[in-house]
PDB file of C-alpha atoms in Angstrom:
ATOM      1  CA  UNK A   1     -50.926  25.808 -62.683  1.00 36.00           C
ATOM      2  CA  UNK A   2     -53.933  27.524 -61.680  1.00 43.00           C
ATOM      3  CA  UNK A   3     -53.430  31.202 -60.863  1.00 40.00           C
ATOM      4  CA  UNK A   4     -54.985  32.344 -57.569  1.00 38.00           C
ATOM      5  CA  UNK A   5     -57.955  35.097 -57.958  1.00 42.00           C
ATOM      6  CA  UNK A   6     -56.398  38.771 -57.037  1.00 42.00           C
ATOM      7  CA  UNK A   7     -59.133  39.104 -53.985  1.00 47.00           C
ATOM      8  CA  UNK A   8     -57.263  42.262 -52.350  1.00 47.00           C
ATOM      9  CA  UNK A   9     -57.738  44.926 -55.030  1.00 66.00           C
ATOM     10  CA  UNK A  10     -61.066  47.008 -55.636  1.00 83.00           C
ATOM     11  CA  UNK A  11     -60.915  48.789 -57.880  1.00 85.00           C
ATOM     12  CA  UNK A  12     -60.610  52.754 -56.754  1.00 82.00           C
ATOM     13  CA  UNK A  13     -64.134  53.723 -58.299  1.00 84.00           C
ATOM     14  CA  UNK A  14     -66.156  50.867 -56.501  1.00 89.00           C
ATOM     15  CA  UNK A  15     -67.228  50.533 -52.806  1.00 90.00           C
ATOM     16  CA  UNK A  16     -67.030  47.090 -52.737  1.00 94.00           C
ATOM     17  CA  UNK A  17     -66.836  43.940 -55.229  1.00 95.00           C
ATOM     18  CA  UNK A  18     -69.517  40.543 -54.968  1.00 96.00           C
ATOM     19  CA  UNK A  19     -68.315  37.771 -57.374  1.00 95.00           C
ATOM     20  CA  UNK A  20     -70.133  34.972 -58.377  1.00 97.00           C
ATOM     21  CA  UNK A  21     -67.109  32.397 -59.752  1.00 95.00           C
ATOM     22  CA  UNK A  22     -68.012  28.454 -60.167  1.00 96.00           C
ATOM     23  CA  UNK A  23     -64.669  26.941 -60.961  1.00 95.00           C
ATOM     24  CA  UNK A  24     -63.360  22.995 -61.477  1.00 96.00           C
ATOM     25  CA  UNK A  25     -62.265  23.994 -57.536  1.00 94.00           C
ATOM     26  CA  UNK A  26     -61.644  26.748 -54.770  1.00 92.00           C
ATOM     27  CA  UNK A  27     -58.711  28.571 -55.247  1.00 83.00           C
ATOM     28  CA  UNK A  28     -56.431  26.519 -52.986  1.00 81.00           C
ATOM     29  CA  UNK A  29     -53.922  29.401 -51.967  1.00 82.00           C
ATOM     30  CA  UNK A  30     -53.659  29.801 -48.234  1.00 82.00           C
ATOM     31  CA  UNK A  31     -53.982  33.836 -47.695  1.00 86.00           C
ATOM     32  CA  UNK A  32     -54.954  36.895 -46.312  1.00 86.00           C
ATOM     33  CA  UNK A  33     -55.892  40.405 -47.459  1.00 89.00           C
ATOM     34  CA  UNK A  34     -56.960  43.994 -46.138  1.00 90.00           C
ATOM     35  CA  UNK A  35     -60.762  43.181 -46.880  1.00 94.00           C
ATOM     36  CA  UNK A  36     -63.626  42.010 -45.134  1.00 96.00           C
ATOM     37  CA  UNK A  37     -64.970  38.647 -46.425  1.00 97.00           C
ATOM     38  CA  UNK A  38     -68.220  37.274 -47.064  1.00 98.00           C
ATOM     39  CA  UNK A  39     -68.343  34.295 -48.816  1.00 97.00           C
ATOM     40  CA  UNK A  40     -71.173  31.148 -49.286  1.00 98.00           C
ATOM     41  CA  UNK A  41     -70.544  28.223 -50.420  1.00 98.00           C
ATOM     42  CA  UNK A  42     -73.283  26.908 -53.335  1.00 98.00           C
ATOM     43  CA  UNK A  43     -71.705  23.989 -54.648  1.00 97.00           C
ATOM     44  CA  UNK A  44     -68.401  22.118 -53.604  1.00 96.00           C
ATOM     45  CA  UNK A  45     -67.034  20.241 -50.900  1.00 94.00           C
ATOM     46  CA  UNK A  46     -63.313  20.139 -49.070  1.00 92.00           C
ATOM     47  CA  UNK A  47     -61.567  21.812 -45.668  1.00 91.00           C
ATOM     48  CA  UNK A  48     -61.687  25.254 -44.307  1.00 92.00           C
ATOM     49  CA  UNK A  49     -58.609  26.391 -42.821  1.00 91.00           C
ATOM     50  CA  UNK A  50     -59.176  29.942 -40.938  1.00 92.00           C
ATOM     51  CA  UNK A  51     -56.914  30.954 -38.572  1.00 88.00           C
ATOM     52  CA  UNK A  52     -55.888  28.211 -36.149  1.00 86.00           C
ATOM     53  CA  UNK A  53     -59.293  26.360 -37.156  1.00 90.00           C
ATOM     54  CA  UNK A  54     -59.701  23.825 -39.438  1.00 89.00           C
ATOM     55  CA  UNK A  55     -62.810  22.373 -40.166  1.00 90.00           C
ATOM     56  CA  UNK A  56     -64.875  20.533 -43.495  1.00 90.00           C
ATOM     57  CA  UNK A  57     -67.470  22.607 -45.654  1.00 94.00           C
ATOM     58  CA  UNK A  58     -69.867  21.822 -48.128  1.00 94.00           C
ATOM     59  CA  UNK A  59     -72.896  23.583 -49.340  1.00 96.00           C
ATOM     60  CA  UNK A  60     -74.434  26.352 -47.394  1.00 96.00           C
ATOM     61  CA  UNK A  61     -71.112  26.781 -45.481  1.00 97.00           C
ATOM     62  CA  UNK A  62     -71.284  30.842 -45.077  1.00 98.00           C
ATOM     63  CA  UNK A  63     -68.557  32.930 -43.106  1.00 98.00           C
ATOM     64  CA  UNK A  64     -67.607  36.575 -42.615  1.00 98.00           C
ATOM     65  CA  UNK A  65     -64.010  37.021 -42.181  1.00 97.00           C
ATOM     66  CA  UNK A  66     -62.023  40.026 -40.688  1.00 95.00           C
ATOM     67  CA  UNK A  67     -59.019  42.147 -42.160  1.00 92.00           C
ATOM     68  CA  UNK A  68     -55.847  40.096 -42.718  1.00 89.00           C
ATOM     69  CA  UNK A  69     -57.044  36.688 -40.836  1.00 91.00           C
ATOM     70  CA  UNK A  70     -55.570  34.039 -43.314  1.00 90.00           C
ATOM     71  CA  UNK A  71     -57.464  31.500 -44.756  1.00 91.00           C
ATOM     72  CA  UNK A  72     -58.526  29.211 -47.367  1.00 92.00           C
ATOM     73  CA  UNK A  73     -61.039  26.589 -48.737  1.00 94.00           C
ATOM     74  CA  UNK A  74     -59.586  23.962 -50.200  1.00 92.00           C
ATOM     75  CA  UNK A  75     -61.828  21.216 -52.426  1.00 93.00           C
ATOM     76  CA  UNK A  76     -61.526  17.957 -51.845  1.00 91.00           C
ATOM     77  CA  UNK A  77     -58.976  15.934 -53.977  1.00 89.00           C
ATOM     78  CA  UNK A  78     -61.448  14.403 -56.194  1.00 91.00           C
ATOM     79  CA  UNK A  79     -62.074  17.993 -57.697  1.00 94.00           C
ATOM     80  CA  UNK A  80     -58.843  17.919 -59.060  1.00 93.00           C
ATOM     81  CA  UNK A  81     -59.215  15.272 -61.346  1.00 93.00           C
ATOM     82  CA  UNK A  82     -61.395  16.452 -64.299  1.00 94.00           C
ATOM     83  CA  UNK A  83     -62.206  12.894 -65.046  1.00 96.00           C
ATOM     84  CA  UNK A  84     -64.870  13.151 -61.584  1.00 96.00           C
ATOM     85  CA  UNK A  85     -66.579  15.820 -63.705  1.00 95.00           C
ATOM     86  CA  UNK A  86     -67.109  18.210 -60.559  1.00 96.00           C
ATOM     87  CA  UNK A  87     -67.097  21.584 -59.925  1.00 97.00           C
ATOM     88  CA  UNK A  88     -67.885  24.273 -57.645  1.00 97.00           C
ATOM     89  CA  UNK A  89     -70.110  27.587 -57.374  1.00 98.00           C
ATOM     90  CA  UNK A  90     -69.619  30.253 -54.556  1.00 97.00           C
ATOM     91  CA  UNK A  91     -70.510  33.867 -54.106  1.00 98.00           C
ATOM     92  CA  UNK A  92     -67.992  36.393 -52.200  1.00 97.00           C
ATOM     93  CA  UNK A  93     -67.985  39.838 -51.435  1.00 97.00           C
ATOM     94  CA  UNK A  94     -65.036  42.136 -50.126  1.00 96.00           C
ATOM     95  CA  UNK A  95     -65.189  45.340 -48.552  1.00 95.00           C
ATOM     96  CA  UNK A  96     -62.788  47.409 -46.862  1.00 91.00           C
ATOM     97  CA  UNK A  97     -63.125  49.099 -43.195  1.00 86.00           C
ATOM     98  CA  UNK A  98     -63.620  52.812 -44.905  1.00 86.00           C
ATOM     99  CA  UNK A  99     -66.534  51.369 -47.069  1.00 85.00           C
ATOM    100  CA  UNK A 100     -68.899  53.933 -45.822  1.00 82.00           C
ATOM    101  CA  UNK A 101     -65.859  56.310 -45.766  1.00 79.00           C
ATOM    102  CA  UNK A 102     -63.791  57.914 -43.450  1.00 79.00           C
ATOM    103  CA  UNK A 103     -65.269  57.454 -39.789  1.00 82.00           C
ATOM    104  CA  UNK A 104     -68.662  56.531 -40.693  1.00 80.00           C
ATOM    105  CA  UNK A 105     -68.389  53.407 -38.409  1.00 80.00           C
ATOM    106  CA  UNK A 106     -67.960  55.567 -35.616  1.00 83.00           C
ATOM    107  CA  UNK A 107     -71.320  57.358 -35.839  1.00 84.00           C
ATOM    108  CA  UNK A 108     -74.363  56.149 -33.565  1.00 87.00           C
ATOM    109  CA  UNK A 109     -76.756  54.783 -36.781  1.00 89.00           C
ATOM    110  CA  UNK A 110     -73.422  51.921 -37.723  1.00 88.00           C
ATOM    111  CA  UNK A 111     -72.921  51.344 -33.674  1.00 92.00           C
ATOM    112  CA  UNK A 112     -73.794  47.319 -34.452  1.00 94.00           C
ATOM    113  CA  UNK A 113     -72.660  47.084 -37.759  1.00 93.00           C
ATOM    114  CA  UNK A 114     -69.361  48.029 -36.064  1.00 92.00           C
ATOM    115  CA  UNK A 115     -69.289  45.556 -33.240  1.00 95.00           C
ATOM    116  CA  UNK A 116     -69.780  42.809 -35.866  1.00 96.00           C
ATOM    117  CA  UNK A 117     -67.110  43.625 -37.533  1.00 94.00           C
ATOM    118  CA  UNK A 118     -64.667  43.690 -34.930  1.00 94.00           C
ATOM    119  CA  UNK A 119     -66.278  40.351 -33.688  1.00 95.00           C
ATOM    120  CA  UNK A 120     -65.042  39.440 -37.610  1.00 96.00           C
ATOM    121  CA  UNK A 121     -61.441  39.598 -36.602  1.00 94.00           C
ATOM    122  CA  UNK A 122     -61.696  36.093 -35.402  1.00 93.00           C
ATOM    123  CA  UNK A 123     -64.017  34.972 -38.162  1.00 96.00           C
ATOM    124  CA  UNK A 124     -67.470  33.784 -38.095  1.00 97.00           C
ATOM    125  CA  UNK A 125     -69.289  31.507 -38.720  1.00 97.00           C
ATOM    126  CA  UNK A 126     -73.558  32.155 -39.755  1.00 98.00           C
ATOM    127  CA  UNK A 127     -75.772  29.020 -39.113  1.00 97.00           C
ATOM    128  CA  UNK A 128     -79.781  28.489 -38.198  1.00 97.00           C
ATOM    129  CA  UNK A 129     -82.536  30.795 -40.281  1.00 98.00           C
ATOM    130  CA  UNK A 130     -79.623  33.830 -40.815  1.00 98.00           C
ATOM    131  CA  UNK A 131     -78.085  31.178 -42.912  1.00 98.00           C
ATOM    132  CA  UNK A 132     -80.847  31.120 -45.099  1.00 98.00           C
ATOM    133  CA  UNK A 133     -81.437  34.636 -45.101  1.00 98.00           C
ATOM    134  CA  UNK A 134     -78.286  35.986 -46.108  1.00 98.00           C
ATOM    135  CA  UNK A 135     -77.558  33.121 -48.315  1.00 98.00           C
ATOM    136  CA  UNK A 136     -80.872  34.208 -50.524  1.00 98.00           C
ATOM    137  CA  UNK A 137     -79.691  38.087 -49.791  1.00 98.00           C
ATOM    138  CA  UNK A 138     -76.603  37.779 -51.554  1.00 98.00           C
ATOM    139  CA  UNK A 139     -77.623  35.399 -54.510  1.00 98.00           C
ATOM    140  CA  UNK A 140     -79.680  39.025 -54.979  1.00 98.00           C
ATOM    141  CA  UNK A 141     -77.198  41.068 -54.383  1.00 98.00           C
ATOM    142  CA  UNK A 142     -75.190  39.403 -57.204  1.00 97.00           C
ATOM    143  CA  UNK A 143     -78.017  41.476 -60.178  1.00 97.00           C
ATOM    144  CA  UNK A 144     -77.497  44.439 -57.982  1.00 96.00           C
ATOM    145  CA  UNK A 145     -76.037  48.156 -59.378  1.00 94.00           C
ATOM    146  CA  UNK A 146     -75.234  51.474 -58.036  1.00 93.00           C
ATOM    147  CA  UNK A 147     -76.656  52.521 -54.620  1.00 93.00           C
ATOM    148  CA  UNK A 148     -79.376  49.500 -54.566  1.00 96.00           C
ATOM    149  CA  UNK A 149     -76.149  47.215 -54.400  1.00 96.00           C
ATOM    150  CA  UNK A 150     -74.795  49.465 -51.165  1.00 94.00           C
ATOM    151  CA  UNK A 151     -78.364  49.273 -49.487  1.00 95.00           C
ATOM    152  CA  UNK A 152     -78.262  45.532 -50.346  1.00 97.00           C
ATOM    153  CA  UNK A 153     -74.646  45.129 -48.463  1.00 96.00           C
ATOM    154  CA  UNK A 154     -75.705  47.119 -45.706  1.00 95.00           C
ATOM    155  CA  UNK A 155     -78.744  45.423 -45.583  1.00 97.00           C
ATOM    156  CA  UNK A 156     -76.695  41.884 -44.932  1.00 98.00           C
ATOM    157  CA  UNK A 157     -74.756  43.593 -42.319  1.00 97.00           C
ATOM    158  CA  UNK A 158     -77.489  44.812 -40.479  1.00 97.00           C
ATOM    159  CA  UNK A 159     -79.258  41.215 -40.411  1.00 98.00           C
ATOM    160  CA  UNK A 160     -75.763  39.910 -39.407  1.00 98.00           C
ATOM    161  CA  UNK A 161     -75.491  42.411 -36.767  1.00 97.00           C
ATOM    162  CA  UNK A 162     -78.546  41.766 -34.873  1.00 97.00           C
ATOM    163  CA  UNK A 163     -78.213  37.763 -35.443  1.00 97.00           C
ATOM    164  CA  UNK A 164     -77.499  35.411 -31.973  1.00 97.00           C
ATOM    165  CA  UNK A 165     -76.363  32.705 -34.717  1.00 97.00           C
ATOM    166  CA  UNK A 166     -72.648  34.070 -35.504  1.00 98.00           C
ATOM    167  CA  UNK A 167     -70.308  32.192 -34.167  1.00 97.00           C
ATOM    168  CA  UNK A 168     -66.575  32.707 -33.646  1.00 96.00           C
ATOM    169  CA  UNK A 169     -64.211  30.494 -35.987  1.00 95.00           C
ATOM    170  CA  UNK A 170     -60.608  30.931 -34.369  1.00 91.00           C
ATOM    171  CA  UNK A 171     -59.639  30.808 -30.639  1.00 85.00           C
ATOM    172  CA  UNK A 172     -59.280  33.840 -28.711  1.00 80.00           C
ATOM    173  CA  UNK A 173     -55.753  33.571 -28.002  1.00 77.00           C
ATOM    174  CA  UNK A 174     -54.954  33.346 -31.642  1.00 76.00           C
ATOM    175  CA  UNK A 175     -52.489  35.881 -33.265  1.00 74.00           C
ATOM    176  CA  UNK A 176     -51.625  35.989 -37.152  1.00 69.00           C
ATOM    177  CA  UNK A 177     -47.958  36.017 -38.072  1.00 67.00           C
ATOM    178  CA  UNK A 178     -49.338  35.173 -41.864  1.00 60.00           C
ATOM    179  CA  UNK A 179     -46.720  37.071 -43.894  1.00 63.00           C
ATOM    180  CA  UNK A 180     -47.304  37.473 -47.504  1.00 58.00           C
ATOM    181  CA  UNK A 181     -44.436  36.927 -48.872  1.00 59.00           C
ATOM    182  CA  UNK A 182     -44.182  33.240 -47.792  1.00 61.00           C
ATOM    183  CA  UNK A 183     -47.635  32.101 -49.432  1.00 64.00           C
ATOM    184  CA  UNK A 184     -46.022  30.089 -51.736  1.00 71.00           C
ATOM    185  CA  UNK A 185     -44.147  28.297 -49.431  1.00 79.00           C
ATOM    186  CA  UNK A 186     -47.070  27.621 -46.575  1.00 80.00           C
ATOM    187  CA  UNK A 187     -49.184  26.928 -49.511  1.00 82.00           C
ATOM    188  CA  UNK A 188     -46.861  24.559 -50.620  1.00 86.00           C
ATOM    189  CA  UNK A 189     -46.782  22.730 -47.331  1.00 88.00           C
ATOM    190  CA  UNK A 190     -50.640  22.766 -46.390  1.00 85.00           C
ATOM    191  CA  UNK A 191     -51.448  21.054 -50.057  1.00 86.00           C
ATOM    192  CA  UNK A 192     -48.755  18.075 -49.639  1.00 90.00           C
ATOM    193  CA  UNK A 193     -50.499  17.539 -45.961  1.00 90.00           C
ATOM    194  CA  UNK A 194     -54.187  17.694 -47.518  1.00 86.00           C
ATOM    195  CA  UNK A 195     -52.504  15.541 -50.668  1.00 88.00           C
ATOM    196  CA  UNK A 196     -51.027  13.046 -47.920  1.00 91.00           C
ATOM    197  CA  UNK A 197     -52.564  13.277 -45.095  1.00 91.00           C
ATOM    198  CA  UNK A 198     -53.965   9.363 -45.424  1.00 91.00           C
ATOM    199  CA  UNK A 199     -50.308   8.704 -45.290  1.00 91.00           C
ATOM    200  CA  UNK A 200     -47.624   8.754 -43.045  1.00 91.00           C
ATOM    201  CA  UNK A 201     -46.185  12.097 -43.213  1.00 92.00           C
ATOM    202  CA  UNK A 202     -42.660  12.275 -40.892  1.00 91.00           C
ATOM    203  CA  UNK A 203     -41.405  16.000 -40.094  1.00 91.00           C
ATOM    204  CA  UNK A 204     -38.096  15.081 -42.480  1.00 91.00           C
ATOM    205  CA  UNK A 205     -40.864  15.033 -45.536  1.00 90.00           C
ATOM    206  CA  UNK A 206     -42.336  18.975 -44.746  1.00 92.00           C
ATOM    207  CA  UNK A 207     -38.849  20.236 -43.647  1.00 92.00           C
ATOM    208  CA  UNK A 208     -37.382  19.225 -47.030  1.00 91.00           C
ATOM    209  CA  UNK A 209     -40.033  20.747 -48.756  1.00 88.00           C
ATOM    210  CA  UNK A 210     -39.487  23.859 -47.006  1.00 87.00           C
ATOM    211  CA  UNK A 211     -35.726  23.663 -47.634  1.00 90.00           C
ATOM    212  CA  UNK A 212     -34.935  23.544 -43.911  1.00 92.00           C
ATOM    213  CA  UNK A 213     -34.051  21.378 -40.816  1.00 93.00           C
ATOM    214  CA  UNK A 214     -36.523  19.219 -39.125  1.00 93.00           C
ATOM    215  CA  UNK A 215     -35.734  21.784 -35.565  1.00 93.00           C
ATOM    216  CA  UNK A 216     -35.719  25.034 -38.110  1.00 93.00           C
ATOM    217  CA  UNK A 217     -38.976  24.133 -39.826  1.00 92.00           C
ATOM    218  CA  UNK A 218     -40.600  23.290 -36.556  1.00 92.00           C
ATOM    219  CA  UNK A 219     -40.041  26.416 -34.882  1.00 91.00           C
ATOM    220  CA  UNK A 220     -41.373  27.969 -38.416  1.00 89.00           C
ATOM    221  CA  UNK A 221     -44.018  26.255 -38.806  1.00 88.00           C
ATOM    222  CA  UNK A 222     -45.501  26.918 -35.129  1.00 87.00           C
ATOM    223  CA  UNK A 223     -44.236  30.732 -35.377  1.00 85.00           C
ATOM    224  CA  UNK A 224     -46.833  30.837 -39.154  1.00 83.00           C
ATOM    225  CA  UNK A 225     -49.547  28.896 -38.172  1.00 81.00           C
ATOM    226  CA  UNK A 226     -49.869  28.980 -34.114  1.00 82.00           C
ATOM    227  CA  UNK A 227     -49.747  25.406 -33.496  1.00 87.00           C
ATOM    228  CA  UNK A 228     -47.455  22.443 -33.890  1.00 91.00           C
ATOM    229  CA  UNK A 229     -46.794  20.646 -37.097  1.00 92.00           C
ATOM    230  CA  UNK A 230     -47.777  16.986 -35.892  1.00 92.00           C
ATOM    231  CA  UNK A 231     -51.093  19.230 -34.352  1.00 92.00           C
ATOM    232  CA  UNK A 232     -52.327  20.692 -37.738  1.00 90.00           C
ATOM    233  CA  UNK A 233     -51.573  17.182 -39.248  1.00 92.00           C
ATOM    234  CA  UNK A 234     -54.077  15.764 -36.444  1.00 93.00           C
ATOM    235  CA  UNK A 235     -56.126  18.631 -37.468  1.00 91.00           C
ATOM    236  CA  UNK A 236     -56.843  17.435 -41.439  1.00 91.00           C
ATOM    237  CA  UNK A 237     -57.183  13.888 -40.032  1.00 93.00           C
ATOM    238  CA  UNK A 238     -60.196  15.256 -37.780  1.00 94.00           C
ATOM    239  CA  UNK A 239     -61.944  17.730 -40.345  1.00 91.00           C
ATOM    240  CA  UNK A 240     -61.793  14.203 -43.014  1.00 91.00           C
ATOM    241  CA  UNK A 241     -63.138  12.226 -40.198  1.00 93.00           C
ATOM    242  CA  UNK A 242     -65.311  14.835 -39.757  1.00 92.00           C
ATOM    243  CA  UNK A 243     -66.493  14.655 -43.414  1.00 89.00           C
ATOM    244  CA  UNK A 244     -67.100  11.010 -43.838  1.00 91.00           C
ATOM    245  CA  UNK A 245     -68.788  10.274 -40.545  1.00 91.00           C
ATOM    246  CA  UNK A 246     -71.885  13.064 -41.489  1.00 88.00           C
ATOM    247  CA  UNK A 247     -71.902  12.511 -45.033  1.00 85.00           C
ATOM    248  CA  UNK A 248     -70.623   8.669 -45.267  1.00 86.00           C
ATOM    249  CA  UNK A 249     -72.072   5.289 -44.673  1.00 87.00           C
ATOM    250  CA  UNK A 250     -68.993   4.009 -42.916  1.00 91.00           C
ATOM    251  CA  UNK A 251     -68.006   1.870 -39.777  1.00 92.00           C
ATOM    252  CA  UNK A 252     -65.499   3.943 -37.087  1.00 95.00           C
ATOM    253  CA  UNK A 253     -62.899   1.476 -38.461  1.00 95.00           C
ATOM    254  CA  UNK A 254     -63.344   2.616 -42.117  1.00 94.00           C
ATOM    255  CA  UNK A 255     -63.654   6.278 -40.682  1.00 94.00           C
ATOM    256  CA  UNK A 256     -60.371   5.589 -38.982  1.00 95.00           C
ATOM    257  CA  UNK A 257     -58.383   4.289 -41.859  1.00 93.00           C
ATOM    258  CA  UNK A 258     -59.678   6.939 -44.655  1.00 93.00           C
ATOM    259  CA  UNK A 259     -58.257   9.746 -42.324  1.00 93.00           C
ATOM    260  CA  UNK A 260     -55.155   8.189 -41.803  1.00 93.00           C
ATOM    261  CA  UNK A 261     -54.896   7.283 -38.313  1.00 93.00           C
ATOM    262  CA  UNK A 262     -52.640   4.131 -37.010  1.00 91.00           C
ATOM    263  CA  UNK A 263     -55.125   2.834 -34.462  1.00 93.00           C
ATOM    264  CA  UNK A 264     -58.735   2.810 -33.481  1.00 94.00           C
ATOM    265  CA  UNK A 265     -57.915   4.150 -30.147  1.00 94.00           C
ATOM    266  CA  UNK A 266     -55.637   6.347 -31.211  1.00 93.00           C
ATOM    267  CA  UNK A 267     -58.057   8.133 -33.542  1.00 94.00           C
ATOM    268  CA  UNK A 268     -61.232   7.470 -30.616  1.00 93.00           C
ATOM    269  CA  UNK A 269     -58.912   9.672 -27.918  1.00 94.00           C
ATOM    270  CA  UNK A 270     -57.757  12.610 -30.559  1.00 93.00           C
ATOM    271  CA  UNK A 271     -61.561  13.158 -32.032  1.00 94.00           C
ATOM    272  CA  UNK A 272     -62.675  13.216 -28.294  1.00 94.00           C
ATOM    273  CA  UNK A 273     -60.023  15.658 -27.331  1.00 93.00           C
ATOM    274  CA  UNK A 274     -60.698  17.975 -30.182  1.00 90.00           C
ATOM    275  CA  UNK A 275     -64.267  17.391 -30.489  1.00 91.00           C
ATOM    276  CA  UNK A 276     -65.568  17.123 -27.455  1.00 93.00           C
ATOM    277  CA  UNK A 277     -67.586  13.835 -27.778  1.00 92.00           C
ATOM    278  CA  UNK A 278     -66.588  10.370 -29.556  1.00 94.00           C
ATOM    279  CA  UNK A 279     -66.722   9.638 -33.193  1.00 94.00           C
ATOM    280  CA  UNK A 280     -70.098   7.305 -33.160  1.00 93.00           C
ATOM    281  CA  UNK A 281     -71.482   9.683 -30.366  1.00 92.00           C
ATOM    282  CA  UNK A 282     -70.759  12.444 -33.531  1.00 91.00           C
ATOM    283  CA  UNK A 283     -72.118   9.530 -36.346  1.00 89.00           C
ATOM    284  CA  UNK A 284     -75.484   9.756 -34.508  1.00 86.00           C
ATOM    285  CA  UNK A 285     -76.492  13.649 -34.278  1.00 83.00           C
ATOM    286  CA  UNK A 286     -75.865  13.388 -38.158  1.00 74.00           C
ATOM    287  CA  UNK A 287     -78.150  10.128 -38.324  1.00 64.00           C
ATOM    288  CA  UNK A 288     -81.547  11.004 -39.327  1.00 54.00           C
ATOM    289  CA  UNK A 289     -84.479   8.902 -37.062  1.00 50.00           C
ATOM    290  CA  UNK A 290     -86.547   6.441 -38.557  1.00 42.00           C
TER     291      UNK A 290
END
């Protein structure tokens, strides 16, 4: 089994760490640490679960995440077969609240760098032209040493500071009660669901994975991950949908049965509710004119 990357330790003598890691896939480990995260997607395709949001990423798919707000991407299935030949390529960078040291976000001259990074508590996302920026910022960043590295970071946070295209990833009612020592098991239940999801999955399945009662688990499950198990379920049915409708050349009835839904208008009604508009209405702003 494929170990998950140590992401909370810097090492005492650095101010921050930037890796550059292309792997078969994303580490697949649901998580959360004492470090700020910046990471950008290069190469690679699958679901990003942050928070209570759930949503599909592919290339250029950038986000700054706050202190302790779990998370994970996890690459589609396909990348888990070596036969498909595919792989992935990412750059992250994690940095702790004292980075500047003691207080130093307190002074006047890191008054905006501040407010972004309590805006980072519920994640965000970076889209439009700061995209682009930062994206070619921290592929520089990467051949960076000593203080030119620290003026490059700062220099990201400053652009991100002053940027209108952040926007927040989890709701604003949303609360962590990620506790560490039960990765292993919500790991374990978040891969069978993204294994499965095309499936029928009943609550008996999960529960005896978790080595508990269908009312136990349910009351877990809600109490980890601040929404229902049958709603996070409806969740990786929507992100696939998601998926396939911007990047696929499939009917709503193909879309349907790839993410697992029992009905046409049973998958029309919960991609309006969660989406806002209807699946073709969402086909067609990814449809490029003639």
């Amino acid at each position: 089994m494929k170990k998950p990357l140590q992401k909370s330790k810097i090492p005492s003598n650095k101010v921050f760490v930037i890796r550059e890691l292309r792997e078969s896939y994303l580490d697949k480990y649901w998580h959360s640490h004492e470090e700020y995260q910046l990471n950008v997607i290069l190469k690679g395709r699958g679901t990003r679960y942050i928070g209570d949001h759930m949503k599909p990423f592919k290339e250029g798919d950038l986000v700054l995440t706050g202190p302790n707000l779990p998370h994970v991407w996890r690459s589609d299935n396909a990348y888990f077969d070596p036969a498909n030949g595919l792989d992935t390529h990412d750059i992250v960078i994690y940095f702790p609240e004292s980075f500047l040291g003691k207080d130093a976000l307190q002074k006047e001259e890191f008054e905006e760098i501040a407010k972004l990074l309590a805006r980072a508590d519920r994640g965000l996302e970076v889209t439009g032209q700061t995209n682009k920026k930062v994206m070619k910022m921290m592929k520089e960043l990467v051949h960076l040493k000593g203080g030119a590295s620290i003026i490059g970071l700062l220099e990201i946070l400053d652009v991100l500071a002053h940027s209108s295209e952040l926007h927040p990833i989890t709701n604003t009612d949303y609360k962590s009660n990620y506790r560490a020592h039960e990765k292993d098991k919500i790991s374990e239940i978040l891969e069978y669901v993204l294994k499965n999801f095309k499936e029928k999955i009943t609550l008996s399945d999960v529960a005896s994975i978790a080595n508990m009662s269908e009312s136990a688990f349910s009351r877990y499950f809600k109490t980890r991950v601040n929404k229902s198990f049958s709603d996070f379920v409806g969740d990786v049915r929507i992100s696939n949908a998601r998926k396939l409708l911007q990047d696929e050349d499939l009917n709503i009835s193909q879309v349907c049965y790839e993410s697992g839904f029992p009905t046409l208008s049973n998958f029309n009604k919960q991609f309006k509710d969660r989406i806002g508009k209807t699946p073709m209405a969402y086909k067609k702003d990814f449809i490029e004119p003639m």
